[in-house]
Coordinates of C-alpha atoms in Angstrom, one line a residue:
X28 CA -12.1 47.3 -18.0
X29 CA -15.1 47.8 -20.5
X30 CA -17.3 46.3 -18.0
X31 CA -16.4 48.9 -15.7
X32 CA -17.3 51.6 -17.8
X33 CA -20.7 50.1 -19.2
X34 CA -22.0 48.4 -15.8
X35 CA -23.2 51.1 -13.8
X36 CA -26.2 50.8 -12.1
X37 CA -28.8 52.5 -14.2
X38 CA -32.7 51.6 -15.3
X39 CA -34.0 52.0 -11.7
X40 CA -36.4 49.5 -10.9
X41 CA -40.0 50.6 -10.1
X42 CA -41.1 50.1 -6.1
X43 CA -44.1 47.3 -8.0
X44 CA -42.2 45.3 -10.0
X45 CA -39.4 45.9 -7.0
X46 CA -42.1 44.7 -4.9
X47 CA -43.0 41.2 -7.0
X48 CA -39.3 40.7 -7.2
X49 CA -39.4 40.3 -3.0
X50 CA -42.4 38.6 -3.2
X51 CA -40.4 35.9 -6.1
X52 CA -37.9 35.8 -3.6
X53 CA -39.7 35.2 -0.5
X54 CA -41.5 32.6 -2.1
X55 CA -38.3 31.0 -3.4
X56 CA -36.9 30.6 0.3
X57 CA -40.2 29.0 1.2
X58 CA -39.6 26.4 -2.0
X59 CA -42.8 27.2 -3.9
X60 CA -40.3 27.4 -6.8
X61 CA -43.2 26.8 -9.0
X62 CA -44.9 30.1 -7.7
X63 CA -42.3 32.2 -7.5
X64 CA -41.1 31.4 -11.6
X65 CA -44.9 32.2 -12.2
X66 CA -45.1 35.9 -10.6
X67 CA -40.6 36.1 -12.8
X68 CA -43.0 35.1 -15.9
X69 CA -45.2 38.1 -15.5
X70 CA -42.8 40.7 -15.1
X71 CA -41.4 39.3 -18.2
X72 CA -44.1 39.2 -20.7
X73 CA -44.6 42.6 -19.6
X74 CA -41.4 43.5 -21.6
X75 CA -41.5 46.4 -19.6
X76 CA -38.5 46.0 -17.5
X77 CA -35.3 47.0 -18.5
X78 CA -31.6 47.9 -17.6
X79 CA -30.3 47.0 -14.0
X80 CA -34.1 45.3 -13.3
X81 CA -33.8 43.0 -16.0
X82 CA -30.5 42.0 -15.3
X83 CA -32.0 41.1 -11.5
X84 CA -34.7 39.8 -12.8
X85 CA -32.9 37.3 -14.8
X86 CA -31.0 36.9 -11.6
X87 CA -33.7 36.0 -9.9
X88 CA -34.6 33.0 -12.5
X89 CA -30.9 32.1 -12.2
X90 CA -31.5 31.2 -8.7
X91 CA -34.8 29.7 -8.8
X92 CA -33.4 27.2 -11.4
X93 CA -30.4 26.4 -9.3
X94 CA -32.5 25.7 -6.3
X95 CA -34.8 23.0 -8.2
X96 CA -31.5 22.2 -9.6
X97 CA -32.2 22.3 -12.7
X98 CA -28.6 23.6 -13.6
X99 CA -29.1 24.1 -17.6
X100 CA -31.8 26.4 -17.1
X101 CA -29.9 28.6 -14.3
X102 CA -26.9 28.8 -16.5
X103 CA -28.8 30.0 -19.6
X104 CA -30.1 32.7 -16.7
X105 CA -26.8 33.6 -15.7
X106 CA -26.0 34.0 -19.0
X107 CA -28.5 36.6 -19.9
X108 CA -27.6 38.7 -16.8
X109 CA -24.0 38.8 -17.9
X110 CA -25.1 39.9 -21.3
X111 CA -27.1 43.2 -20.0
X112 CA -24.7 45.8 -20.2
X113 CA -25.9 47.8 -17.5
X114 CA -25.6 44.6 -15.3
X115 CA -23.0 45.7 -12.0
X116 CA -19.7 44.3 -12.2
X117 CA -20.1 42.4 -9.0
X118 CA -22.9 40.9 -10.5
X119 CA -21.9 40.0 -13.4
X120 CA -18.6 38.1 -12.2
X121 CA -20.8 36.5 -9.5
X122 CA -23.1 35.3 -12.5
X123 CA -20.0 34.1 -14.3
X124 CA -18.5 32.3 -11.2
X125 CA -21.6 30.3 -10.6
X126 CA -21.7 29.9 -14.3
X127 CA -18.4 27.9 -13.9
X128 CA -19.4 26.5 -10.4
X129 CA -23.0 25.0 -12.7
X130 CA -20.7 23.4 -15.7
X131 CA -19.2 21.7 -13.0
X132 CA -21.4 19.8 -11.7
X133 CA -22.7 19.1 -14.5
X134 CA -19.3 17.8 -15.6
X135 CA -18.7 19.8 -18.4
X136 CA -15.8 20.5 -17.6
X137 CA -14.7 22.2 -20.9
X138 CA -17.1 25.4 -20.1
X139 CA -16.3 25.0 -16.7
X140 CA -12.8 25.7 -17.6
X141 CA -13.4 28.6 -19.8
X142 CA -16.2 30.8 -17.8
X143 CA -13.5 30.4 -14.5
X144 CA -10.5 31.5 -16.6
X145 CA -12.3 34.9 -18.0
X146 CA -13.7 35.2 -14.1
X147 CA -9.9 34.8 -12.9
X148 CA -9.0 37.9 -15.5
X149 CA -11.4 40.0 -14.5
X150 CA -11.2 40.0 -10.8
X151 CA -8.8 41.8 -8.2
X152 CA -8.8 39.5 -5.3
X153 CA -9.2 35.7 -6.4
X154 CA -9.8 32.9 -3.6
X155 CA -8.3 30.0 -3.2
X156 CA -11.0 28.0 -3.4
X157 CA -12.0 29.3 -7.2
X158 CA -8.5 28.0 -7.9
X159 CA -9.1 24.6 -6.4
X160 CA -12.2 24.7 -8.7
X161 CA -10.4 24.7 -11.8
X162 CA -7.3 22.3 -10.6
X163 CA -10.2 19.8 -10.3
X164 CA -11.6 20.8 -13.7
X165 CA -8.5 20.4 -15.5
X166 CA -7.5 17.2 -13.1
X167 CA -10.9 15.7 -14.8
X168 CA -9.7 16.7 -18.3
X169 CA -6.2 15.0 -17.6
X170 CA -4.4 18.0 -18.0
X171 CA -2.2 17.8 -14.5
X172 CA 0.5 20.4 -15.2
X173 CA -2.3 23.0 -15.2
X174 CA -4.2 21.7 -12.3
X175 CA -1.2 21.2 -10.1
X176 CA -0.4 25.1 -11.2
X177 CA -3.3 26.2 -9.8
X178 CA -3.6 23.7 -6.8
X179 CA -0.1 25.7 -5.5
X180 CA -1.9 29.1 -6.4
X181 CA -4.2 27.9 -3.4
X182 CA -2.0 26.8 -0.8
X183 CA -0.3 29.6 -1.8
X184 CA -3.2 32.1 -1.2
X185 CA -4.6 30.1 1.9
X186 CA -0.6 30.0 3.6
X187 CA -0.6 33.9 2.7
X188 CA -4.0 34.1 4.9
X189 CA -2.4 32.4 7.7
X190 CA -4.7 29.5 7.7
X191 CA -4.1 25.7 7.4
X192 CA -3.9 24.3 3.7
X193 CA -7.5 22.1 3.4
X194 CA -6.6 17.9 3.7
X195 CA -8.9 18.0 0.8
X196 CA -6.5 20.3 -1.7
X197 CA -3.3 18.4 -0.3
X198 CA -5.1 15.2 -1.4
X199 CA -6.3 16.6 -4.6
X200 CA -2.3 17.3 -5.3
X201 CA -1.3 13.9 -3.8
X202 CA -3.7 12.4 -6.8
X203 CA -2.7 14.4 -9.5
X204 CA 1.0 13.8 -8.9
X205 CA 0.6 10.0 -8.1
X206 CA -1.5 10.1 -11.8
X207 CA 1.8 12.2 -13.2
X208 CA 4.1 9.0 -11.7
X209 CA 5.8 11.4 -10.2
X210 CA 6.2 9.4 -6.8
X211 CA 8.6 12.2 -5.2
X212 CA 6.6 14.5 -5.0
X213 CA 3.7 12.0 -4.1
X214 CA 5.1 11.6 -1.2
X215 CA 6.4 14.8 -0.6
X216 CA 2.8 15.9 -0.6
X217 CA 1.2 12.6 1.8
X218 CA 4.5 13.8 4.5
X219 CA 2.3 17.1 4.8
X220 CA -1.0 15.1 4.8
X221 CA 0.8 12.9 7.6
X222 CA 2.5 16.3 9.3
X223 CA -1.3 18.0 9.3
X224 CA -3.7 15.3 9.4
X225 CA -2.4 12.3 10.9
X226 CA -4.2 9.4 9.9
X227 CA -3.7 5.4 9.3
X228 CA -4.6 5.6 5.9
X229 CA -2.0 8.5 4.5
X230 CA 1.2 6.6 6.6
X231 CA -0.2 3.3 4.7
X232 CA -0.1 5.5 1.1
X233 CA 3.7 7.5 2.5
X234 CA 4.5 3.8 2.8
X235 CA 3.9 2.6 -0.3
X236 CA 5.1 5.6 -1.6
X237 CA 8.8 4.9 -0.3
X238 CA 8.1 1.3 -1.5
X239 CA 7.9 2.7 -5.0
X240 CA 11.2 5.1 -5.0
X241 CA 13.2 2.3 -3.3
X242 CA 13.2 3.8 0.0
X243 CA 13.0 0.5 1.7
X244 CA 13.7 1.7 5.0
X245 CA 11.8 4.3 5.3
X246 CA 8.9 2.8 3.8
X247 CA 9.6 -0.2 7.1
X248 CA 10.0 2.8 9.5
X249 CA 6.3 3.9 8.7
X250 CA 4.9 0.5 8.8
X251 CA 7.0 0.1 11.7
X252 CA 4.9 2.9 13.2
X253 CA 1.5 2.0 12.2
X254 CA 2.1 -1.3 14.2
X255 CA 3.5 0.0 16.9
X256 CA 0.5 2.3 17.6
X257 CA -1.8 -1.0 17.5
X258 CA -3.4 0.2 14.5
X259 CA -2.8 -2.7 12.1
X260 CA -6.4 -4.9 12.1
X261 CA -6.3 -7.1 9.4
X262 CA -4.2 -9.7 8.2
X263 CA -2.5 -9.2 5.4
X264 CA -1.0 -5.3 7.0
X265 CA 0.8 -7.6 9.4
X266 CA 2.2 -10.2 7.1
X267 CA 3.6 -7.6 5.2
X268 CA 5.1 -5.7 7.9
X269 CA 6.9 -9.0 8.9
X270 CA 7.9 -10.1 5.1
X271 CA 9.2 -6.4 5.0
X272 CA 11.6 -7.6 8.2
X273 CA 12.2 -11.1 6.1
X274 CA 13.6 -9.0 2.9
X275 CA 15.7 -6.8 5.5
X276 CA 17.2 -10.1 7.2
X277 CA 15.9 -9.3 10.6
X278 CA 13.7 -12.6 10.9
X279 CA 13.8 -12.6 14.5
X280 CA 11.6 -9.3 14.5
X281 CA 9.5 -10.9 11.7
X282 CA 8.8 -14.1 13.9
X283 CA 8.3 -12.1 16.6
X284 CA 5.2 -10.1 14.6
X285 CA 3.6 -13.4 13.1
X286 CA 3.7 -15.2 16.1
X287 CA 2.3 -12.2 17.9
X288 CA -0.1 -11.7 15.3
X289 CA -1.2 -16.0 15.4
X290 CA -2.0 -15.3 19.1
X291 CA -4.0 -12.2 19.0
X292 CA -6.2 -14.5 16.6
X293 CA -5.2 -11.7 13.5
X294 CA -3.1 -14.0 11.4
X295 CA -4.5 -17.7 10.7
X296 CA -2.4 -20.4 11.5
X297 CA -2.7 -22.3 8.1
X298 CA 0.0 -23.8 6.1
X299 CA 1.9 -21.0 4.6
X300 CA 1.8 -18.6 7.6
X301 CA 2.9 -21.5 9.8
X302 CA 5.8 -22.5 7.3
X303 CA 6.7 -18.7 7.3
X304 CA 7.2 -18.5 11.2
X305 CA 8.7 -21.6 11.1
X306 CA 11.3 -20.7 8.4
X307 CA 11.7 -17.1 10.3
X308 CA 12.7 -18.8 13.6
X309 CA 14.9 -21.0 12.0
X310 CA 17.1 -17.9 10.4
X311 CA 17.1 -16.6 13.4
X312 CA 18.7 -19.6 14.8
X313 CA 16.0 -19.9 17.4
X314 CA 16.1 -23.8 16.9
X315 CA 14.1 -24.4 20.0
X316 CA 11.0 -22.3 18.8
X317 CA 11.6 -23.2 14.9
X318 CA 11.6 -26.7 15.2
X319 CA 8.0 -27.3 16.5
X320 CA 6.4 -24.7 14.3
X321 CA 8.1 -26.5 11.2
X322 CA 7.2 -29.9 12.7
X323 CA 3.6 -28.8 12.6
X324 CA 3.7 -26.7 8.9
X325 CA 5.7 -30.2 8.3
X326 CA 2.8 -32.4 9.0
X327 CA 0.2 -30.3 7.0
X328 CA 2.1 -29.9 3.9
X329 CA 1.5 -32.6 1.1
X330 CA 5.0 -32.7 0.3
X331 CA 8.3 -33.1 1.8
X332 CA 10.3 -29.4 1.1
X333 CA 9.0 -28.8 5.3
X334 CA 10.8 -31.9 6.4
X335 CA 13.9 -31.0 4.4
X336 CA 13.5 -27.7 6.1
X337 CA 13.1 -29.7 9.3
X338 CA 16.0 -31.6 9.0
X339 CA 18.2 -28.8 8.3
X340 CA 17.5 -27.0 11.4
X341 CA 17.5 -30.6 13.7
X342 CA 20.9 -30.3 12.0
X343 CA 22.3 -27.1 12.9
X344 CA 21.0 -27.7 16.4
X345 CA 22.9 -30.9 17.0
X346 CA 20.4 -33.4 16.5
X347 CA 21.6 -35.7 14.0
X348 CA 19.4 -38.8 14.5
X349 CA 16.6 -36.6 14.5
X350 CA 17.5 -34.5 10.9
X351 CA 18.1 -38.0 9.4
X352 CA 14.7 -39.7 10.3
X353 CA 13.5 -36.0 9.1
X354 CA 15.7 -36.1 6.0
X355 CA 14.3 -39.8 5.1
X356 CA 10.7 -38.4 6.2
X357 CA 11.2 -35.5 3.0
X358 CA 12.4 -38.2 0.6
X359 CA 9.2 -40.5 0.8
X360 CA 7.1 -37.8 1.0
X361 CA 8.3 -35.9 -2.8
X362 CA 8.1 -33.2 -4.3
X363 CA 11.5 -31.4 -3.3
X364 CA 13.0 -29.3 -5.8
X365 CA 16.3 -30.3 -5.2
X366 CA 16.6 -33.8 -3.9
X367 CA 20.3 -34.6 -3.7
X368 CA 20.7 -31.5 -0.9
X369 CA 18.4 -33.6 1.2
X370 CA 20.0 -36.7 0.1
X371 CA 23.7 -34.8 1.3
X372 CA 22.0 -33.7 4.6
X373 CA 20.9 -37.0 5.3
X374 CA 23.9 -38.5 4.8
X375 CA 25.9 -36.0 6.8
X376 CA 23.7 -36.5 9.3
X377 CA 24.3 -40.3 9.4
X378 CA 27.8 -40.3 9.5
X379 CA 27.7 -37.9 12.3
X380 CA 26.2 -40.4 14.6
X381 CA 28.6 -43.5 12.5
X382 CA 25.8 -45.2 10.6
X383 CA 28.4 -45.2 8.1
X384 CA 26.5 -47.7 5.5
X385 CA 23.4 -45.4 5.9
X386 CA 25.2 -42.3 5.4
X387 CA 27.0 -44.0 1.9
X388 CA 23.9 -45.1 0.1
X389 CA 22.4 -41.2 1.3
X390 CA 26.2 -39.9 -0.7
X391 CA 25.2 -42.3 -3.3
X392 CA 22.2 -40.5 -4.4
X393 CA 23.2 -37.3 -4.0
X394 CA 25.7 -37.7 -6.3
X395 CA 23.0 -38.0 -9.1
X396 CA 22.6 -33.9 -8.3
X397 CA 24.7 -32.6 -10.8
X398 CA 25.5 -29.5 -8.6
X399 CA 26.5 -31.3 -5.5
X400 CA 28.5 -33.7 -6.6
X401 CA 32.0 -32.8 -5.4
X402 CA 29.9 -32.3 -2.0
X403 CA 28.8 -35.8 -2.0
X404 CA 32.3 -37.2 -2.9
X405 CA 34.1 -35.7 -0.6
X406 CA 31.5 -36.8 1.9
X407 CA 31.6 -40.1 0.7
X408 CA 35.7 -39.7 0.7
X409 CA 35.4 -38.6 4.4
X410 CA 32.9 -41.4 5.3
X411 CA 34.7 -44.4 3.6
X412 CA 37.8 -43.0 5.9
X413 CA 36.3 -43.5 9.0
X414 CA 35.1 -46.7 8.0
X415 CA 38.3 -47.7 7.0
X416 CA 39.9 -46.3 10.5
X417 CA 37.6 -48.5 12.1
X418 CA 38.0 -51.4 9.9
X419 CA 41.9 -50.8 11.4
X420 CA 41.2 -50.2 14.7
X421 CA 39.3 -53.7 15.1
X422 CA 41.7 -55.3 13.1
X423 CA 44.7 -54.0 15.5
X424 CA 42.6 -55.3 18.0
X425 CA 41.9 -57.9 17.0
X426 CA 45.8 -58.4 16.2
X427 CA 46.3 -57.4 19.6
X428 CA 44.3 -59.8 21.4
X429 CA 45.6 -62.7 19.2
X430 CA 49.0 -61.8 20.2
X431 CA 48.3 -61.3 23.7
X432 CA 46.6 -64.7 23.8
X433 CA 49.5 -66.4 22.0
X434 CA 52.0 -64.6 24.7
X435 CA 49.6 -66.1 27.6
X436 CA 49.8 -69.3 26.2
X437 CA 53.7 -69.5 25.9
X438 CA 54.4 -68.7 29.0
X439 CA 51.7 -71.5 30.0
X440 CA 53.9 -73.8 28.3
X441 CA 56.8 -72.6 30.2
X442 CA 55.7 -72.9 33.4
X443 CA 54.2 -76.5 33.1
X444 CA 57.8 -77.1 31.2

């Protein structure tokens, strides 16, 4: 308000220093910087000029400095103009605005913060942009509660306008609430990134996003998505796409992606991504495709856990004889983490195709597994049954025969009687 009464436009300049102002100017468009500072530093030393000419005068150096950006000098410019009282009030906000716009890149961001506050008192109409300016002043200062504030004093002004809220601003707010750990609102703020500028790179950060609040299916959805659209090039995006389908028990989709992914040439077919496929097919009962996969992960693994693996799914498809040579295969190889379930498998394996003596030295060992024990006896119990049953049956047969001979023979007697 005291501007207003103070900054009239008085001190008229005179039409020759009017016309070395021009000639400053036209010389600073034509970058002779140098030459146009020279004809500023006559007019000065003059000490003629005063009122309103001064203040565009000392506009004049303002610019000049901010052209050859030196940015220390052109604030110490802007300065002076704002200090002339008869300096206009459009000028002297416009000196104070680039006053704060200067501090800024200079990354003072204290001043910056200050000279744009007393510029947001004094005029009618801010923009949304000299908001923005100050969000990113105070987002460099930590202070997020005030930058958000005047981040949604932006959108606010640019939705008001009818236009699109800038991807740059919705960003802005996406960091400083992601900085906050506020991960609502984080993704609140990347949906409207995704809703208004769709790209790979914001559904990857909504994803993660839902990964942090727990939204586990939501966070598949997107990834989902991003595959579906072919947009997933590397590796490791894939993998976790299908590990997500592993953790949601839908291996068969999860098989489906590596094994894709292994022939599009994306996902390496080493050890661990084979083992994966392998062990994805086999909770998907799809014993046919699990079993080579885990025969080949199998034969490059050092140690045995892959023929375990192996022989458990030979076992659930039927194929006894071949989960017990794969079940002896993981014994001499090592290195299982729990030995007596492979010595229990084996076993059960052998008694289902009546190698009985096999299957009770396999029970045998398994028993030395604390946590399988009753497993193993009643195994063992089951197995030293049907040993015994067949013990009986020969016996009776051979009873049988004995008898049947011993008949025969009487009635030999008879008839030569």
């Amino acid at each position: 308000a005291a501007r207003k009464e103070k900054q009239q436009a008085t001190g008229a300049i005179d039409a020759k220093t009017f016309e070395k102002l021009m000639k400053a100017q036209e010389l600073t468009e034509a970058g002779q910087h140098n030459e146009a500072l020279a004809i500023l530093d006559i007019i000065k030393n003059k000490g003629k000029i005063k009122g309103y000419g001064k203040s565009q005068m000392w506009n004049f150096y303002a610019f000049i400095y901010a052209s050859k950006e030196d940015y220390s000098k052109a604030i110490e410019a802007y300065k002076q103009v704002i200090s002339i009282k008869e300096t206009p009030e459009a000028l002297a906000l416009q000196a104070k605005y680039t006053i704060a716009q200067l501090y800024f890149q200079l990354e003072k961001y204290d001043s910056c913060i200050k000279y744009m506050n007393e510029w947001l008192k004094e005029i009618k109409k801010p923009t949304p942009t000299s908001h923005i300016m100050l969000a990113q002043a105070y987002y460099q200062k930590k202070k997020y509660d005030l930058a958000l504030s005047h981040v949604d004093k932006a959108v606010s002004l640019e939705k008001a306008s009818g236009r699109q809220v800038k991807e740059s601003w919705l960003r802005l707010k996406s960091a400083l609430y992601y900085d906050k750990g506020d991960y609502k609102n984080t993704a609140k703020t990347y949906e409207d990134l995704v809703k208004y500028y769709p790209k790979i790179n914001y559904l990857k950060q909504l994803a993660g996003m839902y990964g942090e609040l727990g939204k586990d299916m939501r966070r598949l959805a997107v990834f989902d998505a991003i595959y579906l659209n072919n947009s997933f090039k590397k590796e490791g995006d894939i993998l976790n796409l299908a590990y997500m389908y592993l953790g949601q028990d839908v291996p068969y989709k999860a098989a489906k992606i590596i094994d894709k992914g292994m022939k599009d040439g994306i996902i390496k077919r080493n050890k661990k991504n084979v083992e994966t496929l392998g062990n994805a097919w086999a909770q998907a009962n799809q014993h046919d495709k699990a079993i080579p996969v885990l025969e080949e992960a199998a034969k490059l693994s050092e140690k045995g856990m892959l023929f375990a693996r192996l022989a458990g799914v030979y076992f659930d498809a039927g194929d006894y004889q071949k989960a017990a040579n794969a079940a002896v295969k993981a014994a001499k190889k090592g290195g299982l983490k729990n030995k007596g379930n492979n010595y229990l498998l084996m076993g059960m394996s052998y008694s289902n195709i009546k190698e009985y003596r096999k299957a009770l030295q396999a029970f045998r060992k398994a028993k030395e597994t604390k946590s399988i024990i009753k497993d193993a006896r009643a195994w063992e119990l089951h197995t030293l049954k049907e040993i015994k049953l067949i013990e009986d049956l020969e016996k009776s047969k051979f009873e049988l025969e004995e008898k049947t001979k011993k008949t025969l023979q009487s009635k030999e007697n008879n008839k030569e009687a």
